[in-house]
Coordinates of C-alpha atoms (C1' of nucleotides) in Angstrom, one line a residue:
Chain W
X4 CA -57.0 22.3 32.3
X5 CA -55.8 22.6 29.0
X6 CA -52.9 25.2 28.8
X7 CA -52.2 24.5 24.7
X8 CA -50.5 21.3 25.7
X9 CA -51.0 18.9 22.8
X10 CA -53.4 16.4 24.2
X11 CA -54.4 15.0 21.1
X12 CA -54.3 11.5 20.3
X13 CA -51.4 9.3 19.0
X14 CA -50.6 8.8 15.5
X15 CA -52.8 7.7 12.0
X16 CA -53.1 4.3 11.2
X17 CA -50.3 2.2 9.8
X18 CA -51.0 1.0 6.7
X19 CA -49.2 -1.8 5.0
X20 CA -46.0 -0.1 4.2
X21 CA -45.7 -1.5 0.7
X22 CA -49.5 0.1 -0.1
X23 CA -48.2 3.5 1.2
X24 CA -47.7 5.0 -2.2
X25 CA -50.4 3.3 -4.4
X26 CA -52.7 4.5 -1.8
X27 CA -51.6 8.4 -2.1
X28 CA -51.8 7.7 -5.7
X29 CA -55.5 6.2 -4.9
X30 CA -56.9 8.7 -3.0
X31 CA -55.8 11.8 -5.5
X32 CA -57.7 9.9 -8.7
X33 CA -60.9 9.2 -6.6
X34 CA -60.9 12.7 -4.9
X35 CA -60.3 14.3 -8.4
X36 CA -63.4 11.6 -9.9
X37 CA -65.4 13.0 -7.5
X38 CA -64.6 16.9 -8.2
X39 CA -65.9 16.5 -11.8
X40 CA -69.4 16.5 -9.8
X41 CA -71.3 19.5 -8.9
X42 CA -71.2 20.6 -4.9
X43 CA -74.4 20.6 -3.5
X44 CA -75.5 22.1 -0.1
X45 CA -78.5 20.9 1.7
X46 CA -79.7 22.0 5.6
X47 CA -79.4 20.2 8.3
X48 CA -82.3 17.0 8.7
X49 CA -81.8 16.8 4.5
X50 CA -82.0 13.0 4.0
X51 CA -79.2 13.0 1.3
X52 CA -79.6 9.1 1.0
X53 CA -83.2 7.6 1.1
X54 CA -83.2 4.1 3.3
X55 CA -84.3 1.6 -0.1
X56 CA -82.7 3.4 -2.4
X57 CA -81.2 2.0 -5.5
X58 CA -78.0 2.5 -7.0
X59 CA -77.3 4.9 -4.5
X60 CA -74.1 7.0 -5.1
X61 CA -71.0 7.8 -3.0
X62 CA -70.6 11.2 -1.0
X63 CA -67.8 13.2 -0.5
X64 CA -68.3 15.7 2.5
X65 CA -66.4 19.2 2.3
X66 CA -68.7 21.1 5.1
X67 CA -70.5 20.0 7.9
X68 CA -71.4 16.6 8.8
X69 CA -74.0 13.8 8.4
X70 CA -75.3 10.7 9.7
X71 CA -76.4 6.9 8.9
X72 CA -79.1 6.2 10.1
X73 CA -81.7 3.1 10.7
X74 CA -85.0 2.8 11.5
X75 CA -86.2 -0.2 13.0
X76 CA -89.5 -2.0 12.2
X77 CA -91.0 -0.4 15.6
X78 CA -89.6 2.9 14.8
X79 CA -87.1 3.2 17.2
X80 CA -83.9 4.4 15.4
X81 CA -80.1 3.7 15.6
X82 CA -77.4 6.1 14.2
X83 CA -74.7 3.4 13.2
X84 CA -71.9 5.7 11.4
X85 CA -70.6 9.7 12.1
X86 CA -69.1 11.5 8.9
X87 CA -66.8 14.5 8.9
X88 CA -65.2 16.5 6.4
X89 CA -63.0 14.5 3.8
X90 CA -65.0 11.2 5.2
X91 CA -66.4 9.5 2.2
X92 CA -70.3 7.9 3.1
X93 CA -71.5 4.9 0.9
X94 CA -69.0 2.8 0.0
X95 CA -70.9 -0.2 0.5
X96 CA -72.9 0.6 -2.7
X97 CA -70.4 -0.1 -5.2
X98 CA -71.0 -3.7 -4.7
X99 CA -74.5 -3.6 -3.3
X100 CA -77.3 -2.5 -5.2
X101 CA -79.4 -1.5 -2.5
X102 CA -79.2 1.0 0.6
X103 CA -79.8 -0.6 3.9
X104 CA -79.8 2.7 5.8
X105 CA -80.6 6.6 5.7
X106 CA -77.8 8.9 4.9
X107 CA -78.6 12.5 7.0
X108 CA -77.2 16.3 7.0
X109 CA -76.3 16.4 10.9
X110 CA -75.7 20.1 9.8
X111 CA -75.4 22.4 7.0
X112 CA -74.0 19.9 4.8
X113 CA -71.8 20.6 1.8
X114 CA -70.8 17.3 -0.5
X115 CA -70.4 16.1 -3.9
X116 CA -71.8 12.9 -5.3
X117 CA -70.2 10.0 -7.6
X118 CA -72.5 7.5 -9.2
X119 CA -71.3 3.7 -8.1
X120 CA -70.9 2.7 -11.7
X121 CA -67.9 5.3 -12.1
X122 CA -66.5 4.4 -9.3
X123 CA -66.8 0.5 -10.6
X124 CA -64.9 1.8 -13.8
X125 CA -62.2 3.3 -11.5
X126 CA -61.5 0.5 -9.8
X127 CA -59.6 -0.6 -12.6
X128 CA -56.7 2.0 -11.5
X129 CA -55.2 -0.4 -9.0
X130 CA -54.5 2.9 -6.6
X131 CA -58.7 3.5 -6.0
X132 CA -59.4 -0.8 -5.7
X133 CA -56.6 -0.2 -2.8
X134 CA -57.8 3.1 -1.2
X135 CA -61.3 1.5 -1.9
X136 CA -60.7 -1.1 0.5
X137 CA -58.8 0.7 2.9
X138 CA -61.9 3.4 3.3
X139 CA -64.1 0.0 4.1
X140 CA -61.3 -1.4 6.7
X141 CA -61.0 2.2 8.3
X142 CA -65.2 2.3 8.5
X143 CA -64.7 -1.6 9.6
X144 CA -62.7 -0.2 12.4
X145 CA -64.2 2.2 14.2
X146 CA -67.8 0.5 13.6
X147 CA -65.5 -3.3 15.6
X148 CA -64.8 -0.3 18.4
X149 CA -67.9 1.3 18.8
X150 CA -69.8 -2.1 19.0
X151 CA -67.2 -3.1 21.4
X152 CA -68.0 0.0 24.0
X153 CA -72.1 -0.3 23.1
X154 CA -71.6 -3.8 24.8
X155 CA -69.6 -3.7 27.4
X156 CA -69.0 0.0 28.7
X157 CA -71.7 2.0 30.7
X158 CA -73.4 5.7 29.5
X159 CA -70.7 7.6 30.8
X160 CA -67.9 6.1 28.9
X161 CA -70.0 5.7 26.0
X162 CA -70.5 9.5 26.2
X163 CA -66.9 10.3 27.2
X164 CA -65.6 8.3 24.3
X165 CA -67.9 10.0 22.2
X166 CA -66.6 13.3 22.5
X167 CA -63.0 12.4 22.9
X168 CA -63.2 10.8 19.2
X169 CA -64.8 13.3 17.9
X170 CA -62.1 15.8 19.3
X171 CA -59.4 13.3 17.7
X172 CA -60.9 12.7 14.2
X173 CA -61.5 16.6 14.2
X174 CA -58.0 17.6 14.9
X175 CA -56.2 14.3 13.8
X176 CA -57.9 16.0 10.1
X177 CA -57.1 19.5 10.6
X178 CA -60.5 20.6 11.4
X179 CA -59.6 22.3 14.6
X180 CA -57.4 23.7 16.5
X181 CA -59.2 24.3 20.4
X182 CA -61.2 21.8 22.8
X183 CA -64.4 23.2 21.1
X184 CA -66.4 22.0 18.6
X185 CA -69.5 21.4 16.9
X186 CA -70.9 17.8 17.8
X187 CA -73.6 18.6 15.8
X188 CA -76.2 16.0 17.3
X189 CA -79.7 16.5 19.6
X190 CA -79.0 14.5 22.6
X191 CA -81.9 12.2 21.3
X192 CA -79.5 12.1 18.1
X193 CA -76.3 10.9 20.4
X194 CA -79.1 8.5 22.4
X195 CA -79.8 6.9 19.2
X196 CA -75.8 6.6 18.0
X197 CA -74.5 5.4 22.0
X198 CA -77.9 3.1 23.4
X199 CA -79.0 5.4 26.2
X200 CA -82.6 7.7 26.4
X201 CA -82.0 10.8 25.4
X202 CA -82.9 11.3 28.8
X203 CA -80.4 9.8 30.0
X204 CA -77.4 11.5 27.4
X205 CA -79.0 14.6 29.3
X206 CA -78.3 13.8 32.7
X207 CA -75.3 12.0 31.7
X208 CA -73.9 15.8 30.4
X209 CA -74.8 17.5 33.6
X210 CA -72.9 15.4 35.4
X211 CA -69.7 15.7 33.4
X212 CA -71.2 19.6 33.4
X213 CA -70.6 19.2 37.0
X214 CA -67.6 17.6 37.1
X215 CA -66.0 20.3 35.1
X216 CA -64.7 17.7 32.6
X217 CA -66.6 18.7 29.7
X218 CA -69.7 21.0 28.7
X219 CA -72.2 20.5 26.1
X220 CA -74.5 23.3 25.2
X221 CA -76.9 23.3 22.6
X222 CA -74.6 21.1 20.4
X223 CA -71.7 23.2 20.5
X224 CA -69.2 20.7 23.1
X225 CA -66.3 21.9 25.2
X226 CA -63.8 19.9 26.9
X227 CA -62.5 21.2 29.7
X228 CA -60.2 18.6 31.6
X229 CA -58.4 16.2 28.8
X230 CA -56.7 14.6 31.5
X231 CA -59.8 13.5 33.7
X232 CA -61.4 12.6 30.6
X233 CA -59.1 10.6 29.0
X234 CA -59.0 8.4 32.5
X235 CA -62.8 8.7 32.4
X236 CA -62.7 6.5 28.9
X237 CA -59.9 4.7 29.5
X238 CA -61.9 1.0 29.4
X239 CA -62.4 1.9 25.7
X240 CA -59.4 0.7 23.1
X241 CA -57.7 3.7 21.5
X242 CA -58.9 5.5 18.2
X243 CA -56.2 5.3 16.0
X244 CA -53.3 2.4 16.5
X245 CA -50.5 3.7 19.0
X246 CA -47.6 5.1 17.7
X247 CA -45.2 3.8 15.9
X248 CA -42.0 4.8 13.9
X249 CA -43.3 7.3 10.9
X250 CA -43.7 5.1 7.6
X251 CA -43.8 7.8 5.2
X252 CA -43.6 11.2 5.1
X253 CA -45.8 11.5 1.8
Chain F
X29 CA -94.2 -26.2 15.5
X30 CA -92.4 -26.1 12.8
X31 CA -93.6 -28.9 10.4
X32 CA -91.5 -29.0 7.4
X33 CA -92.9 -25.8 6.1
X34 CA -89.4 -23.4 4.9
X35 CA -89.5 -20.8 7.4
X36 CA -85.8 -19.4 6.1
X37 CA -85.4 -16.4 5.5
X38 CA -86.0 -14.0 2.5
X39 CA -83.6 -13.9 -0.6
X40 CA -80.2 -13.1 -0.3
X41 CA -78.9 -9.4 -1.4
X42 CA -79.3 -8.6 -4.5
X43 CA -75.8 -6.7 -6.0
X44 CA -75.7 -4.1 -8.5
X45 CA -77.0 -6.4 -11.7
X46 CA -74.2 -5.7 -14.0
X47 CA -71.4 -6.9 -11.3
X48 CA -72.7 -9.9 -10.8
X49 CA -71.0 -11.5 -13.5
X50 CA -67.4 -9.7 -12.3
X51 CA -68.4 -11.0 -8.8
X52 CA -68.3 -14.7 -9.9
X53 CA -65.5 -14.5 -11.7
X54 CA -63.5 -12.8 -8.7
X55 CA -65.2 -15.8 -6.4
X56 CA -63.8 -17.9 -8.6
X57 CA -59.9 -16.8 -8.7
X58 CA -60.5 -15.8 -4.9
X59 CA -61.1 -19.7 -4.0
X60 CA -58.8 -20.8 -6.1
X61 CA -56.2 -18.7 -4.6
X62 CA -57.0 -20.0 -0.9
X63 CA -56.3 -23.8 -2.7
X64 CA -52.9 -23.2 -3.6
X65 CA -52.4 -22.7 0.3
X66 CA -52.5 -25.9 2.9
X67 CA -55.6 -26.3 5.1
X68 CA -55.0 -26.5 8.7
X69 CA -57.1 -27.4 11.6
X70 CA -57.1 -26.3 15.2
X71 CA -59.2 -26.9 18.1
X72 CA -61.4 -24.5 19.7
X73 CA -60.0 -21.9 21.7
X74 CA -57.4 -21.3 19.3
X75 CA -56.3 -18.1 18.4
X76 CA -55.7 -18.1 14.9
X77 CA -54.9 -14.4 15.0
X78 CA -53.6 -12.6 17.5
X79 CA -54.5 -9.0 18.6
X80 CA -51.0 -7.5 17.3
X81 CA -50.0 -9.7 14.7
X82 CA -48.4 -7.5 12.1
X83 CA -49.3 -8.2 8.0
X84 CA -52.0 -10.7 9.6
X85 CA -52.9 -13.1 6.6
X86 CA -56.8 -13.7 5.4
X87 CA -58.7 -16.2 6.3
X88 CA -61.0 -18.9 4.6
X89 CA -63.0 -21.4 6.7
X90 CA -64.3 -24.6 5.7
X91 CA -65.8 -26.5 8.6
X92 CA -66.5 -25.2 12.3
X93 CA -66.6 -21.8 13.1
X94 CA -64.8 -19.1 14.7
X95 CA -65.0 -15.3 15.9
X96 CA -63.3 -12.0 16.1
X97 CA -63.0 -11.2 19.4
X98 CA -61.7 -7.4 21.1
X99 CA -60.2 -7.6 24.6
X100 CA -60.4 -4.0 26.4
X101 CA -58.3 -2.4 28.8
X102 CA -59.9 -3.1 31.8
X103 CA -59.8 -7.1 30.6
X104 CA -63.6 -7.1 29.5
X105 CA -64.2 -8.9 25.6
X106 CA -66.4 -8.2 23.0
X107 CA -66.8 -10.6 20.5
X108 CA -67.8 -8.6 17.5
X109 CA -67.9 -10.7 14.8
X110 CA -69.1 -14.4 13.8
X111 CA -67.9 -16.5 11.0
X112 CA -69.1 -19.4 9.7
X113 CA -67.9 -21.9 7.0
X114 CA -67.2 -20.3 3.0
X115 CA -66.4 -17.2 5.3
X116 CA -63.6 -14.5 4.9
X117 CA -62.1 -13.2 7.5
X118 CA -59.4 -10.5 8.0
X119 CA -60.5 -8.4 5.1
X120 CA -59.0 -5.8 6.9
X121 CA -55.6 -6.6 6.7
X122 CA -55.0 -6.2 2.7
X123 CA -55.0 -2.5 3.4
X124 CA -54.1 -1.9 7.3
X125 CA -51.0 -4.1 8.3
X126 CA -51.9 -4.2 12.1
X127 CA -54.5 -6.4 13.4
X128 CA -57.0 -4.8 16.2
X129 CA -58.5 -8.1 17.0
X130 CA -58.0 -11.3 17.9
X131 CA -59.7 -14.1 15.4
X132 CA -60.3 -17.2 17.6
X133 CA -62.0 -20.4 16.8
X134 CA -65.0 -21.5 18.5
X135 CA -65.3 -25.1 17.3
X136 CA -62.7 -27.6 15.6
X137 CA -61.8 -25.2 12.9
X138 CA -60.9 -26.2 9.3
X139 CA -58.9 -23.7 7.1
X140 CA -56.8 -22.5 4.7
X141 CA -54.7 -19.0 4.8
X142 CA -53.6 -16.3 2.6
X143 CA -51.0 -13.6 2.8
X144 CA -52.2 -10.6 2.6
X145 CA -49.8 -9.4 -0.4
X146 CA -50.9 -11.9 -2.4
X147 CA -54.3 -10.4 -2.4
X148 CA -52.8 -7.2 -2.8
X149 CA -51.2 -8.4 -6.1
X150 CA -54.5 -10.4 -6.7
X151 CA -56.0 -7.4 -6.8
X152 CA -55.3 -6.6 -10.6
X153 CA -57.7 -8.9 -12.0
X154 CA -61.1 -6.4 -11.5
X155 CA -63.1 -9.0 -10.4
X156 CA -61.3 -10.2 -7.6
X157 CA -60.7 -6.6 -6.1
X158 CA -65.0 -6.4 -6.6
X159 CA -65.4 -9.3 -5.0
X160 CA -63.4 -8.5 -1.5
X161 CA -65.1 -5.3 -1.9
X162 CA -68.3 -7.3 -2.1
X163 CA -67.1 -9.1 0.9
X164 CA -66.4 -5.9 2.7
X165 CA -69.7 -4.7 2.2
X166 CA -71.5 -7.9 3.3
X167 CA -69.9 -7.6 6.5
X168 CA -70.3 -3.6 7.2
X169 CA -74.0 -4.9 6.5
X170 CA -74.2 -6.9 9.1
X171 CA -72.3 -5.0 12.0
X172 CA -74.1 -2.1 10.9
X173 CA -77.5 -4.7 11.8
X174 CA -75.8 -5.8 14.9
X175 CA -75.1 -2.3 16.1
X176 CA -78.7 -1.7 15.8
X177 CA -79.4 -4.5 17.7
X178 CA -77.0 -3.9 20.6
X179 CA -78.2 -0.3 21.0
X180 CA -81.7 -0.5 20.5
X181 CA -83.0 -3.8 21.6
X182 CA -83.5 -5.6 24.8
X183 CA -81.7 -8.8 25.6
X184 CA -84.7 -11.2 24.6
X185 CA -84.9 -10.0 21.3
X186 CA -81.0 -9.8 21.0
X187 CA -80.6 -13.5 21.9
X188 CA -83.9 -14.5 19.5
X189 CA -82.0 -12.8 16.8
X190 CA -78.9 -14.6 17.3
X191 CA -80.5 -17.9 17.4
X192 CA -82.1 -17.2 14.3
X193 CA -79.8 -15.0 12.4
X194 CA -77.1 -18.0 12.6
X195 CA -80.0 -20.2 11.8
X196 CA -80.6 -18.3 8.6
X197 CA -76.8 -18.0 7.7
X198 CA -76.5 -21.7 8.0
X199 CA -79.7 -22.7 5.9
X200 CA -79.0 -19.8 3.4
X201 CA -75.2 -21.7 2.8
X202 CA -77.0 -25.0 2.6
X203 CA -75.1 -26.1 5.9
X204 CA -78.1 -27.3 7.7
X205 CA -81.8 -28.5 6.8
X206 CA -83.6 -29.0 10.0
X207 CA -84.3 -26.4 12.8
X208 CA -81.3 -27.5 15.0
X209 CA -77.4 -26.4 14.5
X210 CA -74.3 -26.1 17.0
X211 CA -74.2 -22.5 17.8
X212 CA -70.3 -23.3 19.0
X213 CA -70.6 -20.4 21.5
X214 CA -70.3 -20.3 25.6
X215 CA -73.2 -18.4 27.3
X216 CA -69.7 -16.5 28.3
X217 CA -69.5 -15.8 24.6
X218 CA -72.8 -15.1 23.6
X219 CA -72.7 -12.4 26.1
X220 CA -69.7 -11.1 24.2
X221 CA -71.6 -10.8 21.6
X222 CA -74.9 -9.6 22.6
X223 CA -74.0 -7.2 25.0
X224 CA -75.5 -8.9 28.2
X225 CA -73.4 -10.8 31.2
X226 CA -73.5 -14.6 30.9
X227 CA -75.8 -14.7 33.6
X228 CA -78.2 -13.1 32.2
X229 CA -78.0 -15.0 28.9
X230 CA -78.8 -18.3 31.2
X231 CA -81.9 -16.4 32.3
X232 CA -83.2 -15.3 28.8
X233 CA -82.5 -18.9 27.9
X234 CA -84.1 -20.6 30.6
X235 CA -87.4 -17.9 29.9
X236 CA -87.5 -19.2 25.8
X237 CA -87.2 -22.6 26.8
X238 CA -90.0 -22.3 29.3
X239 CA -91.9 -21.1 26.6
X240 CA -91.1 -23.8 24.1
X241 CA -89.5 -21.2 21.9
X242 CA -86.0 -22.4 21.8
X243 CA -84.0 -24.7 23.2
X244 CA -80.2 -24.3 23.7
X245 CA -78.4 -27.1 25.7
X246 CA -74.5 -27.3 25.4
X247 CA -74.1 -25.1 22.7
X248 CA -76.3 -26.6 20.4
X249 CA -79.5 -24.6 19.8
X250 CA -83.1 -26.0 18.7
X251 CA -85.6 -23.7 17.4
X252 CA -88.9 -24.8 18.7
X253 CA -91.2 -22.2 17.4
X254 CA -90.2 -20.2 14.5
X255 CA -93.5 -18.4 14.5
X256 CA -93.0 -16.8 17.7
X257 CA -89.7 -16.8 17.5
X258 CA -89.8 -14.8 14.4
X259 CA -92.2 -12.5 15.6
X260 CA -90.1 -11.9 19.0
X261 CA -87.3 -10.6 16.7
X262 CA -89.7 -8.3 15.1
X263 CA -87.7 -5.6 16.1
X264 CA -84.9 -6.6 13.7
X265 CA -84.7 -5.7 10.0
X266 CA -84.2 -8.6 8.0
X267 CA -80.9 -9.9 8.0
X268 CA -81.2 -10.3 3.5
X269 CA -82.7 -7.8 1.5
X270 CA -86.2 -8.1 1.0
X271 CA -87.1 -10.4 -1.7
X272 CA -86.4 -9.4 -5.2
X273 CA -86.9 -10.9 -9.0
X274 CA -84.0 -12.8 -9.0
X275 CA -81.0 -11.2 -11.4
X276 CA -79.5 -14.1 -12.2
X277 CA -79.2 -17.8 -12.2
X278 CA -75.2 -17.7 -12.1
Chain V
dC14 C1' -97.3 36.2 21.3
dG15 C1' -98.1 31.5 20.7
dG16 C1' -96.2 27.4 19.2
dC17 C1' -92.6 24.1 18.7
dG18 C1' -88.6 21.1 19.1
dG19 C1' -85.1 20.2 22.2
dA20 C1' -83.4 20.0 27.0
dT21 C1' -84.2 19.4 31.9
dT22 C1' -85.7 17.4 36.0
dG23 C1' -88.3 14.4 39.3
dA24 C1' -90.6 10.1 40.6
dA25 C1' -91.4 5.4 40.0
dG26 C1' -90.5 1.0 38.0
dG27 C1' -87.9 -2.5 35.5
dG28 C1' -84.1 -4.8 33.2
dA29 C1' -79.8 -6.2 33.9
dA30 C1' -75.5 -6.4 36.8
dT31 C1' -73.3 -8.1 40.7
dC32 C1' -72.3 -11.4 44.3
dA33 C1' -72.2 -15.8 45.8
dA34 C1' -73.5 -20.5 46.3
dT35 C1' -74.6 -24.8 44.0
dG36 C1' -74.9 -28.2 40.3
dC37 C1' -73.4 -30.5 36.3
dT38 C1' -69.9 -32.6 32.8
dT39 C1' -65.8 -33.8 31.4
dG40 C1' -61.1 -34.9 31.8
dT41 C1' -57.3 -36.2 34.7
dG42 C1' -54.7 -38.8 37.8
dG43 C1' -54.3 -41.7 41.7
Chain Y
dC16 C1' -62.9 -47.1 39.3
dC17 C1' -63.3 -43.4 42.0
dA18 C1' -61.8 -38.8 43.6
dC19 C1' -61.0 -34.5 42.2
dA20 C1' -60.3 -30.3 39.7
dA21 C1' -61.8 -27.1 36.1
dG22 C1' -65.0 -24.9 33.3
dC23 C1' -69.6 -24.0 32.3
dA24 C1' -74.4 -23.3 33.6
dT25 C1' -78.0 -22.4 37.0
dT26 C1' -80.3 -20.0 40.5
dG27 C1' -81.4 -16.6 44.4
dA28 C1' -80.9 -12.2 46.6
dT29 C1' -79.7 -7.6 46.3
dT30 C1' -78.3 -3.5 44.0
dC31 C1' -78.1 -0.1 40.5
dC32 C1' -78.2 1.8 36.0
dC33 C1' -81.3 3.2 33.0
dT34 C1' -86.1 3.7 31.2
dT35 C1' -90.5 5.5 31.3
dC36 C1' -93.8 8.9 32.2
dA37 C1' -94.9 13.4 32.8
dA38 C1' -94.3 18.1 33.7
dT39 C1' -91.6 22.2 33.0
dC40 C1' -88.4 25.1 30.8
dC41 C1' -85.9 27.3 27.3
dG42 C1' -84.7 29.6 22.9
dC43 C1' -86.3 30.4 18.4
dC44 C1' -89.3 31.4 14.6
dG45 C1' -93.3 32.8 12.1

DNA sequence: CGGCGGATTGAAGGGAATCAATGCTTGTGG
DNA sequence: CCACAAGCATTGATTCCCTTCAATCCGCCG
């Protein structure tokens, strides 16, 4: 069981060392860019970004979380991306005119928006072109991992390594501080991000119910055994890089 | 059959309409950077960037083809991305210094290489920084497509869509004209890919070429049928944008 | 209270994995 | 020039993970 151990998972990224600074100095223009924009709040299910919209904007989340979402010609739909708090969605737009995919409120969402064509402007600052780039490689990342366990690991893992990233990319930001959180998602909604039925995510969670390794209840998940579920997903390559010596302490 | 008729695909995506002129430009210095470096060639198999390589370089090819390929924990691969020549690969590494993949070739590959901190420096110029943005986003398209694919889609469709995604990148880059091309990838890989063991991927090929679908016989691939073929892979969104007014002649 | 979306559960069927044997090419060396 | 090994592809038999279909249940809201 947990007993306030730190279970959580090794250190950030390593960026480039030599970027290190012109990325803080990045990050601070294009977070105060996008505070000269109102904050909006929309409910949960709110499509924030329709799927053939045009010079669709980027979004900042503060509060909640949201989804991207396609739908396929059939119908059947595939969640391709998860955004927390601090997460910036649409990145792809600056270049591309067009949206390929829905943006949704996976909860009570609170964001602010920032038109392409400022962010275009911005780019000049060699800081936001960098932090720009470095957003897309991060998203680039964990899109390479997740395809890599849709492939080749089974529901379980899929499941286990769900809720085990979360966890990490909750706490790794602040955003918690216990082995509970808000996921946030309908089963069909985790169906649609990890393959399975929904069907299937349900019986999937009764089993880990029952192996007292971690509890999902009306979207509100619990993990209860770190260590059995960390082994559990242990096929799957590991969130963040391993650690390494601390680059910066900026 | 196909008789001569264009069955490509749609029109390629249409970017914002006033970057298009910035996105040329950057093209432009991009190449010409990749010039000033000698081009190599290695055989397939190699690995032209290895899974750890720190301040991994970018990555132009010219002739053959080549993939990024993850190896998990437990030994199993996915092979996550495919490039083809006029490619860029290792976007990635102008902002994170670590590599998390391997980049292999999968034919005779042709290239040149470029130093990450070149690009970083590069990166002044505005258009040059729009274009690997550009890139970027071109890229996030497609896994985005692909993890659609993977999590949605059954292995018939998956392997249709292969066949005639690469068929479409390949005519769209003018680097074929008739309905045959060398797909450069083991049923072993294409199972990488797609999601499905190798034996499987023998069966689904055996199945379209009993149908006079597609043929694929030591890694080069015929498309017999695009009408079916196209209509099997119904299931796909379209791997452009839908067509458009052009924007520009540029 | 009735209705509704989400979750649960059982039974049956199917797509894909696994295991294992065989065949086919190509390259190598005797 | 043939024997042989190695890698890739093919195929059958069996198993199993997951889907599909359908019924039920649960908590919530008007």
């Amino acid at each position: 069981l947990d007993r306030g151990i730190n279970w959580s998972a090794p250190l950030p990224s390593p960026y480039a060392p030599e970027v290190t600074e012109d990325l803080l100095a990045g990050g601070r223009l294009l977070r105060e860019a996008f505070y000269q924009s109102p904050r909006f709040t929309e409910p949960r299910g709110t499509v924030i970004i329709g799927p053939d919209d045009h010079d669709a904007p980027l979004l900042l989340i503060h509060k909640g979380s949201a989804y991207a979402r396609r739908t396929l010609p059939d119908g059947k739909r595939a969640i391709t991306e998860l955004f927390w708090p601090r997460d910036i969605a649409g990145l792809e737009h600056i270049a591309i005119g067009a949206s390929y995919r829905e943006v949704v409120a996976a909860a009570a969402l609170s964001y602010r928006l920032l038109p392409s064509h400022v962010l275009r402007t911005l780019m000049a600052e060699r800081g936001v072109a960098l932090k720009l780039l470095s957003l897309a490689a991060e998203a680039h990342l964990r899109m390479d991992r997740h395809l890599a366990a849709i492939g080749r690991l089974e529901a379980r893992e899929r499941v286990g390594g769900l809720l085990l990233d979360t966890y990490d990319r909750l706490r790794h930001n602040g955003l918690i501080a216990r082995s509970t959180f808000n996921l946030n998602l309908t089963q069909n909604e985790i169906g649609d991000h990890l393959g399975p039925t929904s069907v299937h995510i349900s019986r999937t969670l009764r089993q880990l119910r029952k192996e007292k390794i971690a509890l999902v209840y009306r979207q509100v998940a619990v993990i209860i055994d770190f260590a059995r579920l960390r082994e559990m997903v242990a096929g799957l390559p590991p969130l963040f890089f391993p650690a390494e010596p601390v680059l910066n302490a900026g």
